[in-house]
Amino acid sequence: MLPQRVKPELSAQLANMKVYKEVIRDDIVPLSARHHDKNTSEPISFFLSNLEELFSWKPTNQDAFNVAVVPIAKRHPPIESQRPKTLVCHDMMGGYQDDRFIQGSGAQQPYIFYHWQHIDIFVYFSHRMFSLPPVCWTNAAHKNGVCVLGTFITEWEDGAKTCESFLAGEESTYHAVADQMVRLAEYYKFDGWFINIENVLSPVAVSNLPLFLSYLKEQLHERIPGGMVLWYDSVIHEGELKWQNELNDKNRNFFDSCDGIFTNYNWMEDHLQRMEEDPRRTDIYVGVDIFARGEVVGGKFDTVKSLQMIRQYGLSAALFAPGWVYECLEKEQFLQNQDKFWSLLDSQLLIHSLCTLPICSSFCLGYGKKRYSFGEGEDSGPWFNLSAQEVQPIFSEIQPKAGEGGRVKSLICQEDAWHGGGSLVIEASLPSGIEGVTIRLFSLHVPAPPKLLLALVYKMENSSNVAVSLELSTQDAKSCNVNKVDSITPLSVESTVHPLQPLAKPPLPVTDTQLNPKHGWEQRYYVVHLSDCYLNSLSMRFSQLTPKEQEETFTCRIGEIRILDFSHPPLLPAQPTDLSLSHVRWLHNEEANQLFVSLTLHWSHSMENIRHFRVFCRGVTCRLPPPSRPHLLGLAHACMYRVVDLEVPDPCPSSHGQIEFAIQPVSNKGYEPVPPLWGQLVLDYVKETQTEV
């Protein structure tokens, strides 16, 4: 519902345009402090601190910013498969740092995570009682097929009192807590809860705890596909706080009530040996503290030692606080240290395969030194928004064996981009006598459509003697273990590699109008006709055009890759409809004599295959010839956007000011955006002393 003083009216000049008439006032429209930054009114993610806040929660129109818009992508093998899994528990400086700003921030060196292809579950952890995952984390994880859990934690004496208040009473009380927790996950679109009770419990409370967990799990499974409840190894069956560092008879009743257990970190090999024969051993997530606090195996850059031992016994792993590489090492070397940390674990981690088309990625990590669009700098200055992170590739480093073969390494670089804030850089060398080198970018498990379109945007940066090509690998459909959830890889049969030849010109309706040759970017298109097979992988092949006696060293920057079902003509995104605005706030800076307005825009549009929306405005006042040039306000990753402190001219004493808004959808399929449609929404404003017309 709009504030009462904002009235949508039909303009006599433009029958389809909504005109919101506003009188500039100093009184502030109340905004929820939970949902908006108190200084700027920017939308923020939040947590709940106690049971009172939990029970009083109900969604309002100000909650919509916190709802994830990306459904969880399908991957192979699925999380239900009976194989060791990997969980990441994100514990970063108390939580809710730069990631709390839903529309992003100007953080220059934020913490990010992007090795999604290796993990199954992401837990957002803080010491708030109910840690709701910031929406940017849910969007990024879901895009890469990873489920996201919030955290319910109680601690110390206050935690014990909280547990007594809902566990020592009637069944209806702990059912009410579970019901609200399920409503939160269902509304905000995350996937479940990590339960961490780190305080003593009375005999009555501990006897009800498995019933609470079972009911929570049952309701989550019923309401949320893939919903999950995990238990932390803390309290034992007698109510004592006593970490076991394993699953045993003292905590099994909690495990039996949940989808899995996350053990404490101070285990030794004999703990793992005792769990090896458990029929649910892959639901046991053995905790690994990456900070290596206390008596632990591995940790830090030696985490592979703990992971090797865990995998030896067929168990899953829970990596706690891998942000160690950010908190304890040089921020300037964060990406290098992050890549080093995960590359050391490669041998113990499964690479998940993408299962659906389209697959489109500019390899953006969700931050950058500036923002790019079709190779051109769009915004100067650093930015951070994990909702803008795109599907990530397999990061590889291949070294020659016994002096044979080429060297190749992939990494993300932010010095240039096609879209977003970075691109994938392939650094490689071809020794004399080596014909070429291949690097896998994506592992796939996708039923092949009859007609496939692949698009590649790239540039070579220091060699003109290297040919670049895509290689698509497929497997016969009959040989793929598609339906068995315990299958980790397709059956051991050879793949068919299809070297691809680029088309002489883009196929209709694709155009090269966004090609920017002055920045060195090249676009290539490939059409492949397939039948009765599965897409297995996509790789890049580099080979020498002319053999040389000396080693050929080169760098290739990949700006974007798209894999599209081209069996049917693609449709361009429709224009947004139902534009409206709400929550208008005015601010007049007396010292600078400048007027600012903040407001929330809303519109209707499908989010399917949308990379983002570009939000524009243009103004009309007595001082400006109508209309002024459109101004890009920012990018939205949902069908709403909070305009914050937009500079607007004061209206003349005898006239109104007008600000018009337009929304431009940008497809992640790489097609040229349709120009924004103007004539839908105008804010018409006058000073309070003027008579409103």
XYZ file of C-alpha atoms in Angstrom:
693
model
C 0.000 0.000 0.000
C 1.285 3.485 -0.864
C 1.687 6.200 1.771
C -1.444 8.333 1.896
C 0.243 11.482 0.649
C 1.387 9.742 -2.579
C -1.548 9.632 -5.005
C -1.315 7.914 -8.414
C -3.332 9.906 -11.005
C -3.956 9.473 -14.675
C -2.256 12.133 -16.758
C -4.388 13.957 -19.316
C -1.441 14.082 -21.727
C -0.413 10.414 -21.567
C -3.270 8.059 -20.861
C -0.989 5.147 -19.902
C 1.371 7.094 -17.662
C 1.059 7.009 -13.898
C 1.729 10.419 -12.379
C 2.502 10.514 -8.665
C 1.955 13.998 -7.274
C 4.185 14.853 -4.343
C 4.498 17.906 -2.114
C 8.052 18.367 -0.824
C 7.866 18.071 2.940
C 10.411 17.770 5.703
C 8.474 15.077 7.547
C 9.979 11.643 7.004
C 7.891 8.732 5.787
C 8.483 6.001 8.386
C 10.540 3.090 7.112
C 11.169 -0.103 9.038
C 14.551 0.116 10.770
C 14.823 -3.651 10.399
C 14.630 -3.455 6.604
C 16.390 -0.161 5.819
C 19.693 1.442 6.735
C 18.950 4.211 9.229
C 21.270 6.694 7.530
C 20.524 6.169 3.851
C 17.224 4.211 3.735
C 18.936 1.564 1.556
C 17.316 -1.897 1.879
C 19.291 -4.256 4.112
C 19.216 -7.886 5.182
C 18.558 -8.605 8.839
C 18.408 -11.169 11.644
C 16.062 -11.876 14.546
C 17.490 -11.589 18.048
C 14.997 -13.476 20.212
C 11.770 -15.458 20.319
C 9.688 -12.302 20.692
C 10.987 -11.054 17.338
C 10.391 -14.484 15.822
C 6.765 -14.640 16.932
C 6.055 -11.036 15.934
C 7.465 -11.492 12.428
C 5.020 -11.302 9.572
C 5.868 -10.261 6.010
C 5.103 -6.713 4.926
C 5.641 -4.836 1.656
C 9.068 -3.811 3.003
C 10.161 -7.464 3.257
C 10.108 -8.045 -0.492
C 13.713 -6.867 -0.986
C 14.878 -9.817 1.141
C 13.164 -12.495 -0.928
C 15.579 -14.499 -3.089
C 14.608 -14.474 -6.773
C 16.823 -17.319 -8.032
C 15.426 -20.867 -7.697
C 18.009 -23.487 -6.872
C 19.571 -24.862 -10.070
C 19.668 -28.598 -10.716
C 23.055 -30.299 -10.472
C 24.477 -33.768 -10.859
C 24.896 -35.625 -8.637
C 21.985 -34.270 -6.575
C 22.358 -33.676 -2.858
C 20.198 -36.746 -2.109
C 22.823 -39.050 -3.609
C 24.582 -41.361 -1.183
C 28.094 -40.005 -1.484
C 30.307 -37.810 0.706
C 29.252 -34.173 0.562
C 30.851 -30.855 1.444
C 29.353 -28.063 3.547
C 30.721 -24.556 3.982
C 29.774 -22.708 7.169
C 30.277 -18.983 6.608
C 31.388 -17.227 9.808
C 32.734 -13.780 8.946
C 33.423 -11.096 11.558
C 30.041 -11.475 13.250
C 28.075 -11.578 9.999
C 25.996 -8.957 8.190
C 28.934 -6.967 6.898
C 28.911 -5.535 3.351
C 26.680 -8.462 2.366
C 23.754 -6.898 4.243
C 23.292 -4.170 1.603
C 20.795 -5.757 -0.768
C 21.489 -3.381 -3.667
C 25.218 -3.644 -3.095
C 27.888 -1.349 -1.737
C 31.070 0.366 -2.807
C 33.295 -2.049 -0.877
C 36.722 -2.234 -2.514
C 37.889 -5.532 -0.986
C 34.847 -7.520 0.150
C 34.782 -11.179 1.092
C 33.265 -13.379 -1.594
C 32.932 -17.094 -2.212
C 32.889 -18.573 -5.699
C 34.083 -22.213 -5.606
C 30.467 -23.385 -5.623
C 31.104 -26.329 -7.955
C 32.815 -28.137 -5.054
C 30.196 -27.768 -2.308
C 26.650 -28.932 -1.578
C 25.469 -26.782 1.341
C 26.154 -23.196 2.429
C 25.342 -22.218 6.038
C 25.128 -18.551 6.989
C 26.328 -18.430 10.597
C 26.406 -15.664 13.171
C 25.803 -15.476 16.904
C 22.382 -13.863 16.454
C 19.599 -16.198 17.558
C 18.048 -16.468 14.090
C 20.553 -15.726 11.319
C 18.595 -15.255 8.104
C 20.932 -15.619 5.090
C 21.325 -12.247 3.317
C 19.445 -12.502 0.042
C 22.601 -11.988 -2.048
C 24.082 -15.229 -0.671
C 20.937 -17.200 -1.452
C 20.805 -15.814 -4.998
C 24.480 -16.607 -5.662
C 24.348 -20.094 -4.138
C 21.098 -21.058 -5.875
C 22.455 -19.898 -9.227
C 25.197 -22.488 -8.786
C 22.919 -25.244 -7.420
C 23.903 -25.000 -3.733
C 21.303 -25.074 -0.934
C 21.418 -22.385 1.773
C 20.664 -22.765 5.484
C 20.062 -20.140 8.144
C 21.248 -20.666 11.727
C 19.252 -21.008 14.965
C 21.638 -20.688 17.910
C 21.198 -20.439 21.677
C 24.147 -19.895 24.025
C 25.088 -19.378 27.664
C 22.545 -18.676 30.416
C 20.297 -16.569 28.195
C 20.198 -19.409 25.704
C 19.234 -21.874 28.423
C 16.346 -19.612 29.472
C 15.210 -19.327 25.863
C 15.228 -23.098 25.394
C 13.294 -23.632 28.621
C 10.685 -21.118 27.499
C 9.715 -23.117 24.414
C 11.020 -26.662 24.957
C 9.946 -27.278 28.547
C 6.311 -26.402 27.903
C 3.473 -27.693 25.794
C 3.861 -29.264 22.359
C 2.029 -26.291 20.852
C 4.813 -23.945 21.978
C 7.718 -25.654 20.231
C 5.471 -26.345 17.255
C 4.828 -22.587 17.036
C 8.586 -21.893 16.993
C 9.136 -24.480 14.254
C 6.199 -23.165 12.228
C 7.614 -19.633 12.256
C 11.060 -20.904 11.260
C 9.513 -22.747 8.320
C 7.551 -19.627 7.313
C 10.757 -17.587 7.315
C 12.574 -20.068 5.069
C 9.553 -20.437 2.782
C 8.989 -16.682 2.424
C 12.625 -15.631 1.961
C 13.351 -18.679 -0.252
C 16.250 -20.251 1.628
C 16.366 -23.996 2.185
C 16.370 -24.810 5.880
C 18.092 -24.466 9.233
C 21.292 -25.341 11.054
C 20.433 -25.905 14.745
C 23.106 -25.069 17.334
C 22.028 -25.451 20.994
C 25.130 -24.577 23.038
C 23.721 -24.465 26.564
C 22.523 -26.959 29.141
C 18.940 -28.197 29.001
C 16.601 -29.437 31.713
C 15.381 -33.054 31.537
C 11.994 -31.922 30.208
C 13.513 -29.614 27.573
C 16.008 -32.198 26.315
C 13.269 -34.836 26.091
C 11.213 -32.501 23.873
C 14.148 -31.439 21.715
C 14.025 -34.460 19.320
C 10.283 -33.893 18.944
C 10.900 -30.241 18.026
C 13.570 -31.255 15.505
C 11.401 -33.964 13.954
C 8.461 -31.604 13.588
C 10.685 -28.877 12.092
C 12.143 -31.363 9.596
C 8.719 -32.737 8.693
C 7.288 -29.275 8.052
C 10.313 -28.139 6.047
C 10.189 -31.235 3.852
C 6.489 -30.668 3.263
C 6.722 -26.947 2.436
C 10.163 -26.547 0.828
C 11.486 -28.911 -1.879
C 14.884 -30.106 -0.674
C 14.342 -28.539 2.756
C 16.949 -29.539 5.322
C 17.604 -29.486 9.089
C 21.142 -30.078 10.377
C 22.106 -30.567 14.021
C 25.358 -29.380 15.634
C 27.194 -31.749 17.969
C 26.818 -29.902 21.284
C 24.163 -30.987 23.810
C 23.910 -34.694 24.634
C 20.809 -36.765 25.402
C 20.999 -36.003 29.146
C 20.941 -32.227 28.566
C 24.608 -31.642 29.347
C 26.647 -29.412 27.032
C 29.373 -31.855 26.045
C 30.829 -31.896 22.537
C 31.401 -35.454 21.323
C 33.419 -34.800 18.129
C 31.558 -37.726 16.591
C 28.151 -39.343 16.221
C 27.527 -41.761 19.084
C 24.788 -42.961 21.425
C 24.887 -39.704 23.386
C 23.735 -37.553 20.444
C 22.173 -40.068 18.056
C 18.612 -39.211 19.072
C 19.120 -35.704 17.681
C 20.752 -37.046 14.510
C 17.821 -39.426 13.991
C 15.473 -36.424 14.126
C 17.382 -34.399 11.506
C 18.789 -34.658 8.002
C 22.352 -34.715 9.287
C 24.826 -33.816 12.022
C 27.723 -31.329 11.964
C 30.325 -32.627 14.436
C 32.589 -30.561 16.610
C 36.171 -30.030 15.423
C 38.423 -31.777 17.971
C 38.173 -35.273 16.499
C 40.941 -37.747 15.874
C 41.103 -40.704 13.509
C 39.550 -43.108 16.003
C 36.387 -40.956 16.041
C 36.132 -41.357 12.264
C 36.738 -45.095 12.451
C 33.789 -45.534 14.803
C 31.459 -43.773 12.325
C 32.638 -45.573 9.178
C 30.010 -48.322 9.245
C 27.043 -46.084 10.030
C 24.334 -46.622 7.352
C 23.857 -42.828 7.185
C 27.542 -41.978 7.199
C 27.214 -39.475 4.338
C 24.807 -37.487 6.546
C 27.623 -37.047 9.070
C 29.413 -33.758 8.344
C 32.729 -33.876 10.170
C 33.629 -30.371 11.339
C 36.896 -28.805 10.222
C 37.862 -25.454 11.766
C 39.869 -23.697 9.068
C 41.376 -21.418 11.763
C 42.835 -24.618 13.355
C 41.900 -23.624 16.905
C 42.554 -26.218 19.608
C 43.657 -29.805 19.074
C 42.607 -30.433 15.476
C 43.785 -32.240 12.370
C 44.780 -29.883 9.578
C 43.272 -26.439 9.110
C 44.554 -23.340 7.302
C 46.512 -24.361 4.194
C 46.824 -27.870 5.676
C 43.066 -28.457 5.568
C 43.630 -31.153 2.960
C 45.069 -33.365 5.733
C 41.760 -33.379 7.592
C 39.746 -33.755 4.396
C 41.803 -36.741 3.229
C 41.226 -38.498 6.522
C 37.482 -37.754 6.489
C 37.084 -39.043 2.933
C 39.067 -42.177 3.780
C 36.114 -43.234 5.935
C 33.421 -42.191 3.461
C 32.170 -39.266 5.545
C 30.967 -35.808 4.579
C 32.830 -32.663 5.647
C 31.781 -29.320 7.143
C 34.356 -26.592 6.532
C 33.918 -23.909 9.179
C 35.052 -20.339 8.444
C 37.012 -20.696 5.185
C 37.013 -16.893 5.301
C 40.263 -17.404 7.238
C 42.037 -16.596 3.972
C 40.364 -13.171 4.067
C 40.486 -12.375 7.771
C 44.063 -13.480 8.524
C 45.978 -12.968 5.282
C 46.634 -9.933 3.113
C 43.419 -8.500 1.653
C 45.268 -7.503 -1.522
C 46.086 -11.163 -2.136
C 42.643 -12.494 -1.262
C 41.722 -13.976 -4.659
C 45.116 -15.647 -5.000
C 44.906 -17.079 -1.462
C 41.310 -18.198 -1.978
C 42.288 -20.026 -5.181
C 45.303 -21.566 -3.449
C 43.183 -22.805 -0.524
C 40.610 -24.539 -2.728
C 43.147 -25.880 -5.227
C 44.875 -27.728 -2.374
C 41.569 -29.497 -1.675
C 40.817 -30.390 -5.305
C 41.675 -34.072 -4.988
C 39.127 -34.540 -2.180
C 36.255 -32.554 -3.683
C 33.652 -33.563 -6.218
C 33.011 -31.314 -9.221
C 29.263 -30.964 -9.714
C 27.790 -30.839 -13.199
C 25.278 -28.277 -14.451
C 22.013 -29.906 -15.532
C 19.863 -27.323 -17.326
C 20.039 -24.841 -20.188
C 20.626 -22.026 -20.776
C 24.112 -21.806 -19.300
C 25.314 -18.235 -19.567
C 28.205 -16.672 -17.686
C 30.426 -13.636 -17.875
C 32.326 -15.103 -14.878
C 31.554 -12.045 -12.753
C 32.308 -12.677 -9.062
C 29.811 -10.096 -7.847
C 32.269 -7.250 -7.430
C 34.760 -5.252 -9.415
C 36.868 -2.139 -9.814
C 34.223 -0.827 -12.204
C 31.132 -2.201 -13.927
C 31.139 -3.193 -17.606
C 28.365 -3.740 -20.119
C 29.202 -5.247 -23.531
C 32.869 -4.382 -23.013
C 32.298 -0.722 -22.161
C 32.802 0.736 -18.689
C 29.330 1.567 -17.400
C 30.047 2.750 -13.862
C 33.368 3.922 -12.501
C 34.469 3.024 -9.012
C 34.412 -0.205 -6.979
C 31.175 -2.087 -6.411
C 30.020 -5.236 -4.612
C 26.793 -7.211 -4.958
C 26.798 -11.004 -4.736
C 23.408 -11.144 -6.475
C 25.346 -10.125 -9.603
C 27.687 -13.110 -9.324
C 27.297 -15.450 -12.284
C 27.701 -19.207 -12.727
C 31.309 -20.033 -12.012
C 33.591 -22.294 -14.086
C 35.963 -25.053 -13.078
C 39.190 -23.427 -11.951
C 42.154 -25.438 -13.180
C 45.919 -25.423 -13.100
C 47.617 -28.016 -15.293
C 51.372 -28.482 -15.086
C 53.355 -30.495 -17.646
C 54.262 -34.016 -16.548
C 57.822 -35.215 -17.068
C 58.482 -32.172 -19.214
C 55.709 -33.078 -21.638
C 52.582 -31.071 -22.429
C 51.665 -27.450 -21.971
C 51.005 -25.418 -18.836
C 47.594 -23.820 -18.366
C 45.885 -21.987 -15.523
C 42.501 -20.280 -15.178
C 41.670 -17.428 -12.832
C 39.347 -14.439 -12.509
C 40.780 -11.021 -13.349
C 39.092 -7.653 -12.757
C 41.199 -5.508 -15.058
C 38.738 -5.944 -17.933
C 35.316 -7.480 -18.510
C 32.565 -7.991 -21.046
C 29.808 -7.875 -18.426
C 29.949 -7.202 -14.706
C 33.228 -6.810 -12.873
C 35.631 -9.419 -14.198
C 36.471 -12.027 -16.792
C 38.047 -15.473 -16.917
C 41.733 -15.367 -17.812
C 43.554 -18.382 -19.249
C 47.317 -18.173 -18.847
C 49.157 -20.860 -20.782
C 52.355 -21.885 -22.506
C 52.980 -24.303 -25.348
C 56.492 -25.776 -25.453
C 58.069 -26.461 -28.818
C 56.632 -29.601 -30.390
C 53.363 -29.454 -28.409
C 50.432 -29.042 -30.755
C 47.978 -27.591 -28.253
C 46.433 -27.604 -24.792
C 42.822 -28.037 -23.619
C 41.198 -26.720 -20.454
C 37.756 -27.772 -19.228
C 35.479 -24.872 -18.286
C 32.173 -26.541 -17.363
C 31.152 -30.038 -16.329
C 27.706 -30.788 -17.776
C 24.961 -33.378 -17.427
C 22.338 -31.926 -19.758
C 20.017 -33.703 -22.199
C 21.112 -32.326 -25.561
C 18.471 -30.388 -27.506
C 18.231 -31.035 -31.263
C 19.890 -27.710 -32.026
C 22.427 -26.034 -29.791
C 23.867 -22.522 -30.024
C 27.171 -21.720 -28.356
C 28.558 -18.193 -28.155
C 32.036 -17.132 -27.104
C 33.341 -13.632 -26.372
C 37.117 -13.479 -25.935
C 40.322 -11.567 -26.661
C 43.929 -12.647 -27.020
C 46.217 -10.317 -25.125
C 49.799 -11.141 -26.078
C 49.967 -13.599 -28.964
C 48.720 -13.691 -32.524
C 50.039 -17.199 -33.187
C 47.444 -19.087 -31.129
C 44.149 -20.439 -32.460
C 41.189 -20.502 -30.063
C 38.347 -23.028 -30.362
C 35.570 -24.571 -28.282
C 35.252 -28.309 -27.733
C 31.955 -29.882 -26.721
C 31.924 -33.360 -25.223
C 28.826 -35.603 -25.295
C 27.858 -39.089 -24.159
C 25.284 -41.457 -25.549
C 22.022 -41.029 -23.601
C 21.787 -44.754 -22.846
C 25.168 -44.732 -21.134
C 24.325 -41.971 -18.666
C 23.185 -42.845 -15.163
C 20.406 -40.264 -15.172
C 17.943 -41.650 -12.675
C 20.125 -43.177 -9.976
C 20.544 -40.700 -7.128
C 23.566 -42.583 -5.813
C 25.424 -42.113 -9.084
C 28.350 -39.716 -8.861
C 29.447 -39.805 -12.492
C 28.068 -41.214 -15.723
C 29.000 -44.812 -16.478
C 32.556 -45.298 -17.621
C 32.211 -44.913 -21.362
C 34.122 -42.752 -23.740
C 32.824 -39.320 -24.551
C 32.536 -37.981 -28.051
C 34.456 -34.737 -28.515
C 33.027 -32.307 -31.046
C 35.596 -29.749 -32.248
C 33.430 -26.781 -33.190
C 33.764 -24.584 -36.249
C 32.587 -20.981 -35.867
C 29.900 -19.596 -38.159
C 30.867 -16.982 -40.720
C 28.221 -14.646 -39.289
C 25.841 -14.696 -36.318
C 22.651 -16.719 -36.816
C 19.395 -14.808 -36.821
C 18.003 -13.344 -34.576
C 21.414 -12.913 -32.909
C 23.304 -9.807 -34.018
C 26.787 -8.492 -33.474
C 25.599 -4.947 -32.782
C 27.191 -4.986 -29.331
C 30.603 -6.057 -30.627
C 33.244 -3.550 -29.589
C 36.308 -4.191 -31.745
C 38.182 -1.148 -30.476
C 38.591 -2.931 -27.145
C 39.780 -6.111 -28.831
C 36.813 -8.346 -28.032
C 35.857 -10.986 -30.589
C 32.588 -12.907 -30.771
C 32.153 -16.373 -32.203
C 29.011 -18.434 -32.703
C 28.639 -22.175 -33.155
C 25.546 -24.200 -34.049
C 25.532 -27.940 -33.264
C 22.885 -30.506 -34.220
C 22.640 -33.395 -31.741
C 20.380 -36.344 -30.892
C 20.094 -39.033 -28.207
C 22.964 -37.761 -26.113
C 23.899 -35.802 -23.039
C 26.183 -32.778 -22.954
C 29.168 -33.826 -20.871
C 31.596 -30.903 -20.785
C 32.647 -27.691 -22.500
C 36.341 -26.973 -22.961
C 38.618 -24.500 -24.695
C 41.377 -25.622 -27.007
C 44.470 -23.535 -27.751
C 46.849 -24.523 -30.533
C 49.699 -22.913 -32.443
C 48.897 -21.570 -35.887
C 52.521 -21.836 -36.978
C 54.905 -24.246 -35.178
C 57.764 -22.491 -33.391
C 61.020 -23.727 -31.970
C 60.640 -21.703 -28.792
C 57.904 -21.902 -26.153
C 54.697 -19.990 -26.947
C 53.335 -18.101 -23.935
C 49.953 -16.411 -24.161
C 46.946 -15.042 -22.261
C 43.344 -15.387 -23.355
C 40.602 -13.387 -21.649
C 37.110 -14.909 -21.848
C 34.364 -12.329 -21.489
C 31.326 -14.569 -21.821
C 30.176 -18.066 -22.763
C 26.595 -19.016 -23.586
C 25.109 -22.457 -24.238
C 21.530 -22.119 -25.498
C 18.784 -24.422 -26.694
C 18.316 -23.093 -30.238
C 15.583 -25.534 -31.244
C 13.009 -22.763 -31.063
C 13.443 -19.076 -31.918
C 14.510 -17.197 -28.768
C 12.236 -14.511 -27.396
C 13.524 -11.127 -26.303
C 12.480 -10.010 -22.808
C 9.126 -8.242 -22.663
C 8.908 -4.732 -21.279
C 8.144 -4.436 -17.554
C 4.600 -3.519 -16.623
C 2.785 -2.019 -13.627
C 5.488 0.472 -12.697
C 4.732 2.173 -9.407
C 6.538 3.945 -6.590
C 6.251 4.207 -2.821
C 8.036 5.376 0.340
C 9.098 8.801 -0.931
C 11.480 10.796 1.276
C 12.801 14.308 0.682
C 16.000 15.860 1.972
C 17.182 19.431 1.435
C 20.859 20.108 2.076
C 20.859 23.727 3.172
C 24.630 24.146 2.920
C 24.786 22.899 -0.682
C 21.277 24.181 -1.476
C 20.510 20.817 -3.052
C 17.293 18.794 -3.030
C 17.412 14.985 -2.811
C 14.680 12.396 -3.152
C 14.597 8.725 -2.159
C 11.841 6.337 -3.224
C 11.105 2.698 -4.000
C 10.217 1.580 -7.530
C 8.194 -1.562 -8.222
C 7.316 -3.342 -11.469
C 6.109 -6.683 -12.818
C 8.282 -8.956 -14.958
C 9.334 -12.594 -15.121
C 12.772 -13.231 -13.604
C 13.460 -16.179 -15.917
C 16.735 -15.691 -17.835
C 17.086 -12.112 -16.573
C 20.615 -10.968 -15.759
C 19.420 -7.710 -14.208
C 17.276 -4.634 -14.801
C 18.779 -1.248 -15.672
C 16.968 1.565 -13.859
C 16.860 4.965 -15.615
C 15.460 8.389 -14.859
C 15.185 11.704 -16.686
C 13.924 15.020 -15.428
C 11.824 17.947 -16.561
C 11.793 21.298 -14.763
C 11.544 24.936 -15.757
C 15.366 25.014 -15.914
C 15.779 22.024 -18.247
C 14.511 21.599 -21.822
C 12.238 18.545 -21.795
C 13.260 15.850 -21.522
C 16.757 15.727 -20.020
C 19.138 12.946 -21.053
C 18.383 9.574 -19.390
C 20.540 8.818 -16.371
C 21.388 5.267 -15.277
C 20.550 5.038 -11.572
C 21.713 1.473 -11.040
C 21.024 -2.207 -11.561
C 18.251 -4.188 -9.908
C 18.309 -7.960 -9.408
C 14.621 -8.169 -8.505
C 11.470 -6.360 -9.608
C 12.088 -3.437 -7.283
C 14.720 -0.816 -6.665
C 15.337 1.729 -3.926
C 16.431 5.072 -5.361
C 18.596 6.674 -2.665
C 19.395 10.403 -2.435
C 18.821 11.256 -6.073
C 19.794 14.870 -6.767
C 16.821 16.697 -8.264
C 16.365 20.386 -9.126
C 14.162 22.569 -6.966
C 10.924 23.321 -8.805
C 10.417 26.928 -9.877
C 7.959 28.950 -7.765
C 5.292 28.803 -10.455
C 6.004 25.363 -11.846
C 6.338 21.682 -11.007
C 9.375 19.435 -11.209
C 9.061 16.065 -12.871
C 11.215 12.952 -12.746
C 10.361 10.120 -15.115
C 11.506 6.534 -14.554
C 12.020 3.602 -16.934
C 13.171 -0.002 -16.480
C 15.217 -1.959 -19.045
C 15.433 -5.755 -18.690
C 18.772 -7.326 -19.692
C 18.704 -10.990 -20.701
C 21.414 -13.369 -19.541
C 21.282 -14.942 -23.022
C 23.439 -12.099 -24.290
C 20.975 -10.473 -26.690
C 21.010 -6.741 -27.175
C 18.618 -5.165 -24.641
C 15.402 -3.632 -25.923
C 15.505 0.156 -25.361
C 13.750 1.213 -22.154
C 10.103 2.146 -22.559
C 9.377 5.676 -21.388
C 5.981 7.143 -20.670
C 4.970 4.823 -17.814
C 5.819 6.548 -14.540
C 6.437 10.145 -13.465
C 7.002 11.769 -10.086
C 5.504 15.274 -10.214
C 6.575 17.442 -7.279
C 6.017 20.968 -5.943
C 7.159 22.880 -2.904
C 4.973 22.738 0.181
C 4.161 26.443 -0.086
C 2.782 26.020 -3.611
C -0.757 25.039 -4.399
C -0.895 21.461 -5.661
C -2.669 21.231 -9.001
